[in-house]
Short mmCIF file of C-alpha atoms in Angstrom, two decimals:
data_model
loop_
_atom_site.label_atom_id
_atom_site.label_comp_id
_atom_site.label_asym_id
_atom_site.label_seq_id
_atom_site.Cartn_x
_atom_site.Cartn_y
_atom_site.Cartn_z
CA MET A 13 99.60 68.85 89.98
CA GLU A 14 98.50 67.30 86.67
CA THR A 15 99.08 63.77 87.96
CA ILE A 16 96.98 64.48 91.07
CA LEU A 17 94.13 65.72 88.87
CA ILE A 18 94.33 62.58 86.69
CA GLN A 19 94.20 60.36 89.78
CA ALA A 20 91.33 62.39 91.28
CA LEU A 21 89.33 62.15 88.04
CA GLN A 22 89.79 58.37 87.86
CA PHE A 23 88.83 58.04 91.53
CA MET A 24 85.64 60.08 91.08
CA MET A 25 84.68 58.14 87.93
CA ALA A 26 85.19 54.79 89.62
CA ILE A 27 83.38 55.72 92.83
CA SER A 28 80.47 57.31 90.96
CA LEU A 29 80.02 54.17 88.83
CA LEU A 30 80.23 51.83 91.82
CA VAL A 31 77.86 53.87 93.99
CA LEU A 32 75.28 54.15 91.20
CA LEU A 33 75.33 50.41 90.54
CA HIS A 34 75.34 49.56 94.26
CA GLU A 35 72.27 51.69 94.89
CA GLY A 36 70.84 50.34 91.65
CA GLY A 37 70.93 46.86 93.22
CA HIS A 38 68.73 48.05 96.08
CA PHE A 39 66.50 49.87 93.59
CA PHE A 40 66.04 46.78 91.39
CA PHE A 41 64.92 44.46 94.19
CA SER A 42 62.73 47.18 95.72
CA LYS A 43 60.85 47.58 92.44
CA LEU A 44 60.76 43.82 91.94
CA PHE A 45 58.89 43.36 95.22
CA GLY A 46 56.66 46.41 94.84
CA VAL A 47 58.41 48.69 97.33
CA ARG A 48 58.44 52.41 96.60
CA VAL A 49 61.77 54.18 96.27
CA GLU A 50 61.34 57.83 97.27
CA LYS A 51 64.81 59.11 96.31
CA PHE A 52 67.70 57.77 94.24
CA TYR A 53 70.81 59.94 94.65
CA LEU A 54 74.44 59.96 93.65
CA PHE A 55 76.26 61.64 96.55
CA PHE A 56 74.56 62.92 99.70
CA ASP A 57 72.44 66.06 99.83
CA PRO A 58 72.30 67.47 103.37
CA PHE A 59 70.51 70.88 103.28
CA PHE A 60 70.53 71.14 99.47
CA HIS A 61 71.21 69.27 96.21
CA ILE A 62 72.84 70.16 92.89
CA PHE A 63 69.84 69.00 90.87
CA GLU A 64 66.81 66.76 91.18
CA PHE A 65 64.09 65.60 88.81
CA LYS A 66 61.01 63.44 89.23
CA PRO A 67 59.52 61.82 86.12
CA LYS A 68 55.81 62.13 85.58
CA ASN A 69 53.79 59.36 87.31
CA SER A 70 56.90 58.23 89.18
CA ASP A 71 57.28 57.82 92.94
CA THR A 72 61.04 58.33 92.74
CA ALA A 73 63.02 61.59 92.70
CA TYR A 74 66.42 61.24 91.04
CA GLY A 75 69.20 63.65 91.90
CA LEU A 76 72.82 64.61 92.45
CA GLY A 77 73.98 65.66 95.91
CA TRP A 78 76.92 67.91 96.72
CA LEU A 79 78.71 65.73 99.31
CA PRO A 80 80.72 63.04 97.43
CA LEU A 81 80.79 60.45 100.22
CA GLY A 82 78.60 57.86 98.53
CA GLY A 83 74.96 57.81 97.52
CA TYR A 84 71.66 56.46 98.69
CA CYS A 85 68.40 54.88 97.69
CA LYS A 86 65.66 56.06 100.09
CA ILE A 87 63.25 53.16 100.41
CA ALA A 88 59.80 53.90 101.78
CA GLY A 89 59.12 52.52 105.27
CA MET A 90 62.74 51.69 106.07
CA VAL A 91 64.99 53.02 108.83
CA ASP A 92 68.11 54.14 106.98
CA GLU A 93 70.78 56.87 106.96
CA SER A 94 68.14 59.52 106.18
CA LEU A 95 66.83 58.95 109.76
CA ASP A 96 63.33 59.86 108.58
CA THR A 97 61.17 59.04 111.62
CA GLU A 98 57.99 60.75 110.43
CA GLN A 99 57.01 57.88 108.14
CA LEU A 100 57.35 55.44 111.06
CA LYS A 101 54.68 57.28 113.05
CA LYS A 102 52.06 56.44 110.42
CA PRO A 103 50.39 53.05 109.84
CA ALA A 104 52.39 50.80 107.52
CA GLU A 105 51.34 50.84 103.87
CA SER A 106 51.40 47.80 101.59
CA TRP A 107 54.06 49.39 99.37
CA GLU A 108 56.47 50.05 102.23
CA PHE A 109 59.60 48.10 103.06
CA ARG A 110 58.40 47.28 106.59
CA SER A 111 55.26 45.62 105.21
CA LYS A 112 57.09 43.07 103.10
CA PRO A 113 58.09 39.54 104.18
CA ALA A 114 61.54 39.22 105.76
CA TRP A 115 62.95 37.23 102.82
CA GLN A 116 62.01 39.99 100.37
CA ARG A 117 63.54 42.64 102.64
CA LEU A 118 66.67 40.49 102.81
CA PHE A 119 67.04 40.49 99.02
CA ILE A 120 66.50 44.25 98.91
CA MET A 121 69.29 44.75 101.46
CA ILE A 122 71.85 42.46 99.79
CA GLY A 123 71.05 43.81 96.31
CA GLY A 124 73.82 46.42 96.36
CA VAL A 125 76.48 44.04 97.63
CA LEU A 126 75.43 41.42 95.09
CA VAL A 127 75.73 43.90 92.21
CA ASN A 128 79.17 45.13 93.35
CA PHE A 129 80.55 41.61 93.69
CA ILE A 130 79.20 40.43 90.33
CA LEU A 131 80.43 43.65 88.70
CA ALA A 132 83.97 43.09 90.03
CA LEU A 133 84.08 39.55 88.67
CA PHE A 134 82.74 40.74 85.31
CA ILE A 135 85.34 43.52 85.07
CA TYR A 136 88.15 41.10 85.94
CA ALA A 137 86.88 38.68 83.29
CA MET A 138 86.72 41.39 80.62
CA CYS A 139 90.19 42.67 81.54
CA LEU A 140 91.59 39.15 81.14
CA PHE A 141 89.76 38.74 77.82
CA THR A 142 90.91 42.14 76.48
CA TRP A 143 94.48 42.38 77.78
CA GLY A 144 95.28 38.93 79.13
CA GLU A 145 97.83 38.67 81.94
CA THR A 146 101.45 39.77 81.70
CA TYR A 147 103.83 39.32 84.61
CA VAL A 148 107.36 38.36 85.56
CA MET A 149 107.61 35.22 87.68
CA PRO A 150 110.00 35.67 90.63
CA LYS A 151 111.98 32.62 89.50
CA ASP A 152 112.72 34.49 86.25
CA MET A 153 114.19 37.50 88.11
CA THR A 154 117.71 36.32 87.48
CA GLU A 155 119.33 39.18 89.43
CA GLY A 156 117.54 37.95 92.55
CA MET A 157 116.10 39.94 95.44
CA VAL A 158 117.31 42.22 98.22
CA PHE A 159 116.32 41.27 101.77
CA SER A 160 115.93 43.15 105.05
CA SER A 161 118.00 42.32 108.12
CA GLU A 162 115.00 40.42 109.57
CA ALA A 163 114.81 38.30 106.42
CA LYS A 164 118.56 37.67 106.48
CA ALA A 165 118.27 36.51 110.10
CA LEU A 166 115.93 33.77 108.83
CA GLY A 167 118.56 32.60 106.32
CA PHE A 168 117.93 34.63 103.16
CA LYS A 169 120.82 36.31 101.35
CA ASP A 170 120.86 39.19 98.89
CA HIS A 171 120.51 37.97 95.28
CA ASP A 172 118.63 34.82 96.33
CA ILE A 173 115.99 34.09 93.67
CA LEU A 174 112.64 33.28 95.29
CA VAL A 175 110.92 30.32 93.65
CA GLY A 176 108.09 29.36 96.00
CA THR A 177 107.09 27.68 99.25
CA GLU A 178 105.56 24.34 100.17
CA ARG A 179 102.27 25.96 99.03
CA GLY A 180 103.53 26.14 95.43
CA ASP A 181 105.53 28.36 93.06
CA PHE A 182 105.16 32.13 93.22
CA LYS A 183 103.18 33.48 90.27
CA GLU A 184 104.44 37.08 90.45
CA PHE A 185 106.07 39.50 92.85
CA GLY A 186 103.20 41.08 94.80
CA PRO A 187 101.04 40.83 97.92
CA ASP A 188 100.35 37.11 97.43
CA LEU A 189 104.09 36.39 97.60
CA PHE A 190 104.30 38.14 100.98
CA ARG A 191 101.17 36.34 102.22
CA ASP A 192 102.62 32.95 101.24
CA LEU A 193 105.95 33.70 102.93
CA SER A 194 104.20 34.83 106.13
CA VAL A 195 102.52 31.43 106.68
CA ALA A 196 105.10 29.15 105.03
CA ARG A 197 107.39 26.69 106.83
CA GLU A 198 110.00 26.81 104.11
CA ALA A 199 110.90 28.94 101.11
CA ARG A 200 112.52 27.53 97.99
CA VAL A 201 115.25 29.73 96.50
CA VAL A 202 118.05 29.56 93.95
CA ARG A 203 121.36 30.74 95.41
CA ASP A 204 124.47 30.96 93.23
CA GLY A 205 122.72 28.78 90.67
CA LYS A 206 121.84 26.03 93.16
CA PRO A 207 118.33 25.26 94.50
CA MET A 208 118.00 25.23 98.28
CA THR A 209 115.43 25.84 101.03
CA VAL A 210 115.21 28.42 103.82
CA GLY A 211 113.30 27.46 106.97
CA LEU A 212 110.52 29.83 108.05
CA PRO A 213 108.51 30.02 111.31
CA GLY A 214 105.08 29.92 109.65
CA ASP A 215 103.71 32.96 111.51
CA LEU A 216 105.55 36.04 110.25
CA ASP A 217 103.81 39.38 110.82
CA LEU A 218 102.58 40.28 107.34
CA LEU A 219 102.05 43.95 108.21
CA GLN A 220 105.62 44.30 109.46
CA MET A 221 106.93 42.58 106.35
CA PHE A 222 105.36 45.36 104.27
CA LYS A 223 105.97 48.30 106.60
CA SER A 224 109.54 47.55 107.74
CA LYS A 225 112.25 49.85 106.42
CA PRO A 226 113.68 48.33 104.30
CA VAL A 227 110.81 46.10 103.24
CA PHE A 228 111.19 42.34 103.92
CA VAL A 229 112.08 41.59 100.29
CA SER A 230 112.16 43.56 97.04
CA PRO A 231 113.42 42.81 93.51
CA TYR A 232 117.04 43.85 93.03
CA THR A 233 117.48 47.08 91.08
CA PRO A 234 121.02 48.25 90.20
CA ALA A 235 122.00 51.76 91.32
CA ASN A 236 122.66 52.89 87.75
CA VAL A 237 121.54 56.32 86.55
CA ASP A 238 119.41 55.94 83.42
CA SER A 239 118.28 59.55 82.97
CA VAL A 240 118.55 62.89 84.77
CA CYS A 241 115.64 65.35 84.98
CA PRO A 242 116.43 68.93 83.89
CA LYS A 243 116.89 71.48 86.70
CA SER A 244 116.82 68.70 89.31
CA LEU A 245 119.12 68.19 92.28
CA ALA A 246 120.78 65.32 90.39
CA GLU A 247 121.60 67.64 87.47
CA ARG A 248 122.99 70.30 89.82
CA MET A 249 125.15 67.65 91.51
CA GLY A 250 126.51 66.51 88.16
CA PHE A 251 124.81 63.13 87.75
CA ARG A 252 125.11 61.68 84.25
CA LYS A 253 123.42 58.87 82.37
CA GLY A 254 125.48 55.71 82.90
CA ASP A 255 126.81 56.69 86.36
CA ARG A 256 126.58 54.12 89.12
CA ILE A 257 126.02 55.21 92.73
CA VAL A 258 128.59 53.49 94.94
CA ALA A 259 128.28 55.43 98.23
CA VAL A 260 126.11 57.99 100.05
CA ASN A 261 127.63 59.90 102.98
CA GLY A 262 130.42 57.33 103.05
CA MET A 263 127.99 54.37 103.26
CA THR A 264 128.48 51.77 100.53
CA VAL A 265 125.58 51.40 98.10
CA SER A 266 125.30 48.05 96.31
CA SER A 267 121.87 48.59 94.73
CA TYR A 268 119.17 51.18 94.19
CA ASN A 269 117.30 49.37 96.98
CA ALA A 270 120.12 50.31 99.37
CA PHE A 271 120.07 53.91 98.10
CA ARG A 272 116.32 54.15 98.89
CA ASP A 273 116.90 52.69 102.35
CA ILE A 274 119.47 55.37 103.13
CA MET A 275 117.03 58.06 101.96
CA ASP A 276 114.33 56.58 104.24
CA ARG A 277 116.70 56.70 107.22
CA LEU A 278 117.59 60.32 106.45
CA ARG A 279 113.89 61.23 106.19
CA THR A 280 113.27 59.57 109.57
CA SER A 281 116.20 61.49 111.06
CA LEU A 282 114.79 64.74 109.69
CA ASP A 283 111.37 64.02 111.21
CA ASN A 284 112.63 62.81 114.59
CA ALA A 285 116.06 64.28 115.27
CA ALA A 286 116.13 67.68 113.58
CA HIS A 287 115.40 70.32 116.23
CA THR A 288 117.12 73.34 114.69
CA HIS A 289 117.75 74.68 111.19
CA ALA A 290 121.38 73.60 111.53
CA ASP A 291 120.27 70.03 112.34
CA SER A 292 118.05 69.99 109.25
CA MET A 293 120.78 71.31 106.96
CA LYS A 294 123.24 68.73 108.26
CA ILE A 295 120.80 65.91 107.43
CA LEU A 296 119.77 67.36 104.06
CA THR A 297 123.35 67.88 102.88
CA VAL A 298 124.45 64.66 101.22
CA SER A 299 127.66 63.44 99.66
CA VAL A 300 127.27 60.98 96.79
CA THR A 301 130.09 58.98 95.21
CA LEU A 302 129.53 57.98 91.59
CA GLU A 303 131.41 55.47 89.50
CA ARG A 304 131.92 56.91 86.00
CA GLU A 305 133.73 55.92 82.86
CA ALA A 306 136.24 58.58 81.75
CA ASN A 307 138.91 58.23 79.08
CA GLY A 308 138.19 54.51 78.86
CA HIS A 309 138.70 53.96 82.61
CA MET A 310 136.34 53.72 85.58
CA CYS A 311 136.83 56.38 88.24
CA ASN A 312 134.99 57.63 91.30
CA VAL A 313 133.52 61.12 91.48
CA THR A 314 132.24 62.57 94.74
CA THR A 315 129.72 65.41 94.72
CA LYS A 316 127.67 67.24 97.37
CA GLY A 317 124.20 68.76 97.34
CA VAL A 318 121.32 69.87 99.55
CA MET A 319 118.13 67.85 99.23
CA GLY A 320 114.62 69.19 99.60
CA ASP A 321 112.43 67.66 102.31
CA ASP A 322 110.84 65.45 99.61
CA PHE A 323 114.20 63.61 99.31
CA LEU A 324 113.85 63.40 95.53
CA PHE A 325 117.02 63.66 93.46
CA GLY A 326 115.42 63.72 90.03
CA PHE A 327 117.03 60.75 88.31
CA THR A 328 115.67 57.44 87.13
CA THR A 329 117.08 53.94 87.12
CA LYS A 330 116.34 51.11 84.75
CA SER A 331 115.19 47.76 86.11
CA PRO A 332 116.76 44.65 84.58
CA GLU A 333 114.90 43.10 81.66
CA PHE A 334 113.50 39.72 82.61
CA LYS A 335 111.46 37.09 80.78
CA LYS A 336 107.77 38.01 80.84
CA THR A 337 104.96 35.48 81.03
CA HIS A 338 101.86 36.38 79.02
CA VAL A 339 98.60 34.43 79.15
CA GLU A 340 95.73 35.02 76.70
CA TYR A 341 92.09 34.14 77.51
CA GLY A 342 89.26 33.41 75.13
CA PHE A 343 85.85 35.00 75.77
CA PHE A 344 84.37 31.99 77.57
CA GLU A 345 87.68 31.15 79.31
CA SER A 346 87.81 34.64 80.78
CA PHE A 347 84.75 34.17 83.02
CA PRO A 348 86.02 31.32 85.24
CA ALA A 349 89.45 32.99 85.21
CA GLY A 350 87.85 36.28 86.31
CA VAL A 351 85.98 34.52 89.12
CA ARG A 352 89.21 32.91 90.36
CA TYR A 353 91.03 36.25 90.12
CA GLY A 354 88.30 38.11 92.02
CA CYS A 355 87.93 35.45 94.71
CA ASN A 356 91.71 35.49 95.23
CA VAL A 357 91.64 39.29 95.64
CA LEU A 358 88.78 39.04 98.14
CA SER A 359 90.45 36.21 100.05
CA GLY A 360 93.69 38.19 100.39
CA TYR A 361 91.85 41.33 101.51
CA VAL A 362 89.77 39.48 104.12
CA GLY A 363 92.87 37.69 105.43
CA ASP A 364 94.70 41.00 105.85
CA LEU A 365 91.84 42.59 107.83
CA LYS A 366 93.03 41.06 111.11
CA TYR A 367 95.90 43.55 111.10
CA VAL A 368 93.48 46.50 111.20
CA PHE A 369 92.82 45.73 114.87
CA THR A 370 96.44 46.38 115.84
CA ALA A 371 98.05 49.75 116.57
CA GLU A 372 100.13 49.60 113.39
CA GLY A 373 97.16 48.38 111.41
CA ALA A 374 95.05 51.35 112.51
CA LYS A 375 97.81 53.64 111.24
CA SER A 376 97.66 51.85 107.89
CA LEU A 377 94.02 52.80 107.28
CA GLY A 378 93.70 55.21 104.39
CA GLY A 379 91.04 57.69 103.34
CA PHE A 380 90.20 59.36 100.04
CA ALA A 381 93.77 60.52 99.38
CA ALA A 382 95.19 57.03 99.95
CA ILE A 383 92.60 55.42 97.67
CA GLY A 384 93.06 58.07 94.99
CA SER A 385 96.83 57.59 95.03
CA MET A 386 96.33 53.92 94.08
CA PHE A 387 95.17 54.96 90.60
CA PRO A 388 97.86 55.41 87.90
CA THR A 389 99.34 58.88 87.39
CA GLN A 390 98.82 58.57 83.64
CA TRP A 391 95.55 57.52 82.04
CA ASN A 392 95.56 53.75 81.55
CA TRP A 393 92.26 52.01 80.92
CA HIS A 394 93.57 48.59 81.91
CA LYS A 395 94.79 49.79 85.31
CA PHE A 396 91.68 51.93 85.77
CA TRP A 397 89.35 48.97 85.33
CA LEU A 398 91.46 46.70 87.53
CA MET A 399 91.39 49.33 90.28
CA THR A 400 87.63 49.84 89.81
CA ALA A 401 87.07 46.08 90.17
CA PHE A 402 89.20 46.03 93.32
CA LEU A 403 87.21 48.90 94.85
CA SER A 404 83.97 47.15 93.87
CA ILE A 405 84.98 44.03 95.78
CA ILE A 406 86.06 46.11 98.80
CA LEU A 407 82.80 48.09 98.69
CA ALA A 408 80.82 44.83 98.60
CA PHE A 409 82.71 43.32 101.52
CA MET A 410 82.70 46.46 103.68
CA ASN A 411 78.96 46.92 103.16
CA ILE A 412 78.14 43.37 104.23
CA LEU A 413 79.94 43.77 107.57
CA PRO A 414 77.40 43.48 110.44
CA ILE A 415 77.63 47.14 111.42
CA PRO A 416 74.37 49.08 111.90
CA ALA A 417 73.85 51.67 109.11
CA LEU A 418 75.60 49.34 106.64
CA ASP A 419 73.73 46.76 104.57
CA GLY A 420 75.28 44.04 106.71
CA GLY A 421 73.73 45.51 109.86
CA HIS A 422 70.26 45.36 108.30
CA VAL A 423 70.95 41.82 107.09
CA LEU A 424 71.96 40.79 110.64
CA PHE A 425 68.67 42.06 112.08
CA LEU A 426 66.70 40.43 109.27
CA LEU A 427 68.37 37.06 109.89
CA TYR A 428 67.53 37.45 113.60
CA GLU A 429 63.92 38.09 112.61
CA ILE A 430 63.80 35.07 110.29
CA VAL A 431 65.28 32.74 112.94
CA THR A 432 63.36 34.01 115.99
CA ARG A 433 60.21 35.18 114.15
CA ARG A 434 60.48 38.35 116.23
CA LYS A 435 60.97 41.70 114.53
CA PRO A 436 63.24 44.24 116.28
CA SER A 437 61.34 47.37 117.29
CA GLU A 438 61.56 50.43 115.09
CA ASN A 439 62.94 52.40 118.04
CA PHE A 440 65.74 49.83 118.40
CA MET A 441 66.50 50.01 114.68
CA LEU A 442 66.64 53.81 114.86
CA TRP A 443 69.13 53.78 117.74
CA ALA A 444 71.19 51.10 115.98
CA GLU A 445 71.32 53.40 112.94
CA TYR A 446 72.54 56.29 115.11
CA ILE A 447 75.30 54.11 116.59
CA GLY A 448 76.29 52.71 113.20
CA ILE A 449 76.54 56.16 111.63
CA GLY A 450 78.68 57.26 114.57
CA ILE A 451 81.05 54.30 114.09
CA LEU A 452 81.33 54.95 110.36
CA LEU A 453 82.02 58.66 110.88
CA LEU A 454 84.78 57.85 113.39
CA LEU A 455 86.37 55.33 111.00
CA MET A 456 86.18 57.84 108.14
CA LEU A 457 87.73 60.53 110.35
CA LEU A 458 90.55 58.19 111.41
CA ALA A 459 91.28 57.08 107.83
CA ASN A 460 91.42 60.61 106.43
CA LEU A 461 93.41 61.87 109.44
CA ASN A 462 95.97 59.17 108.65
CA ASP A 463 96.18 60.58 105.10
CA VAL A 464 97.02 64.01 106.48
CA LEU A 465 99.57 62.61 108.95
CA ARG A 466 101.26 60.64 106.14
CA ILE A 467 101.48 63.76 103.97
CA LEU A 468 103.12 65.56 106.91
CA HIS A 469 105.46 62.53 107.45
CA ILE A 470 104.18 62.15 111.03
CA ILE A 471 103.31 58.45 110.55
#
């Protein structure tokens, strides 16, 4: 419970900061061009608000809403999510949004996106300046990797050490490695100490590479018990520090990766094949064979236990220690490095979006729970700021999409006006806002429904 609260707090802090600065971008350009801002709110306030204040001689009311789904900057004379149609029935005033030239309205609309993107690059730069970069290059993972059956069909073998592709060497084990493999024609590996290449088709399904069970490739982790949690299933079954898992239910285990794969298959069986209590108990009862040193000799010990439906045993393993690469950045060096880092994050995210329009991709959408779970379970300022920068870039990109009710929808209509010199009618803009809000609500419902279904192990 404590870890969930820590993640929730980090999520709320990050989102609050990003929403305030996003709306601040709209606010800045509105004031710059003499447009009145009627309300500036963190979170939405349907029916009531938590608090509101309006400084003397100010046109703007500042407040805090109760619905933490974003925030808004209510700009006078603009059709927005407030759907205030009363102001549109009156003659346009000089201080209203609709009275300003199209180019000024364009800057007001992109102000939030611009702030979020610049903020992300700045955070990345400051993270690089403060902490530098520390990572393990795949070529330095001397124990190699473990591959799925699909990967082995392409020519990979367990304990191959991935080096790179024709696109270059892999920097670290992460999403970019998978992206490079998905479009590569050949992968360079070290096998049994000898460099060699593995031919690839150049069009692997990136989503399937991530979602397949087991995953396409993962760093090898030995199945050695490093510690046992008190009162856990592992303790009740007699696990000890230094034990090595060699079999589960009679199936040979050569790595912790293989142990996890067996647990995933058992979880799937429980979800899909258990129709009675007896079926469930049969699946949840496991037999584990451990290799243990006793009296100076290695021997096998077999023990049985009943798992909970979380499939957690309560022991930890220790990953092999590999050479780490650390890069330091000076203050001025950090800015171009931060720009490169941020642009690479954005490029990867945009490239992955094509998978959203597939059935599996739709299932991969995540709501508030999924986003919150991406924050560390223990407070870590470095990881917090990296995650905040990532969300800032995503917020900027999502808002610039040409969907009515988003900034990008308004930008689309403004560009149409600039090109054709014809302004869309206010009635058209109002209906576009209705449609856009409907689309966004459906997407939000789908994303958060996926969170619930994942918690219930339905997807």
